[in-house]
Amino acid sequence: MVRTRFAPSPTGSLHIGGVRTALYSWALAKKHGGKFLLRIEDTDQERKIPGTIHFIITELQWLGLNFDEGPTTDELKAVGEPTEGLNLASITSSYGPFIQSLRKEIYSTYAEELIENGYAYRCDCTPDMLERERREQTLRREKPGYSGRCRYRNVPKDSPHAVRLKLPENFTVTADDAIRGKIRFENPPLRDPVLLKSDGFPTYHLAVVVDDHLMQISHVLRGEEWIATFPIHWYLYDLFGWSKPVFAHLPVILGEDGKKLSKRHGAVTTAELRDAGFLPQAILNSLCLVGWSHPEGKELFEISEFVEHFSLERVHASSGILSFPKMLKFNHEHIKALEPPEFLGY
Ligand code: GLU
């Protein structure tokens, strides 16, 4: 069973890069008669913006990227999000909750398991101590990173602490990526990364691995920016003894000038594109082509055709360009294909 997920952090508007990840994940699940899940990664409570979960769901539904499993109305209420106007009646939640802040106990159980097996440890270093350590390392011209002070201390369970992953000195990992093939990592990207913070919330590294496993995700599609910490996730799967999903890191989206897509290039969020008059069909059609190509070289097509032809084998590793003039052209054609009452529906 193909099970894919889109896992945004509710920290702002839905960026076009996130929509491309959602689109490819959704298409892979649809093509294989699988399930597409929405999981809200709200573990960084300081960056969380109230109302964003409601907004993300509204935008996905407007785009037609409907999820089969995801947050229910009760889950939204539990985190103080509005529920008006959302169509969540058909959403199932047997693997839920799908909002990570409602799953805190689950992560601490797994962090505890790692400690018991000697793969992780409690750390009570304060932010001040870590800051001092960083300053001293910079003065000595060393690469900043955690010294491992608490590795061999026995920090009591009932005092405030974080949990850190004990990474071996000779950390080398060879991980598989469906788009890039084997990727070899020679050095740890972070020294003994935090898995559970002192506020009891997990970091992304622990939460993403635990949830993808428990939610039985078969294919993890996400942006290339996550390759840097990918070896930590790969290593965690091995420590837990879990089989791994297929990983596919999607190429960066560039503007027409070859620079990373940003506000300078124009509208980069779904809300801005909608306000500018773009139909979901045109936005999705353009995004299909950022990193993937149609087997017959076609550019203008309906989303059903994308689903039919989509495969990870046709996704390129090199960055893709999002062309706004092309999106405008597509918009024109997709509008022409609509009957007037349909057009008025947007
Ligand atoms: N929460 C991450 C983000 O918003 C998701 C990364 C992932 O899909 O694993 O980018």
mmCIF file of C-alpha atoms in Angstrom, residues 62 267 270 272-283 286 324 326-331 335 346:
data_model
loop_
_atom_site.group_PDB
_atom_site.id
_atom_site.type_symbol
_atom_site.label_atom_id
_atom_site.label_comp_id
_atom_site.label_asym_id
_atom_site.label_seq_id
_atom_site.Cartn_x
_atom_site.Cartn_y
_atom_site.Cartn_z
ATOM 1 C CA TRP A 62 -8.946 24.815 -2.863
ATOM 2 C CA ALA A 267 3.808 35.545 -6.037
ATOM 3 C CA THR A 270 -1.051 30.082 -2.841
ATOM 4 C CA GLU A 272 -0.883 35.532 -3.535
ATOM 5 C CA LEU A 273 -1.370 33.436 -6.659
ATOM 6 C CA ARG A 274 -5.113 33.159 -6.083
ATOM 7 C CA ASP A 275 -5.369 36.917 -5.515
ATOM 8 C CA ALA A 276 -3.485 37.422 -8.764
ATOM 9 C CA GLY A 277 -6.188 35.395 -10.554
ATOM 10 C CA PHE A 278 -4.498 32.037 -11.036
ATOM 11 C CA LEU A 279 -6.645 28.912 -11.111
ATOM 12 C CA PRO A 280 -5.509 25.858 -9.136
ATOM 13 C CA GLN A 281 -5.204 23.969 -12.459
ATOM 14 C CA ALA A 282 -2.611 26.437 -13.746
ATOM 15 C CA ILE A 283 -0.626 26.500 -10.498
ATOM 16 C CA SER A 286 3.224 24.616 -13.638
ATOM 17 C CA PHE A 324 5.577 32.761 -14.241
ATOM 18 C CA LYS A 326 4.385 29.992 -18.557
ATOM 19 C CA MET A 327 1.989 29.850 -15.601
ATOM 20 C CA LEU A 328 0.139 32.797 -17.078
ATOM 21 C CA LYS A 329 -0.122 31.010 -20.417
ATOM 22 C CA PHE A 330 -1.389 27.861 -18.699
ATOM 23 C CA ASN A 331 -3.895 29.939 -16.750
ATOM 24 C CA ILE A 335 -9.691 29.211 -18.074
ATOM 25 C CA TYR A 346 -13.414 30.001 -8.406
#
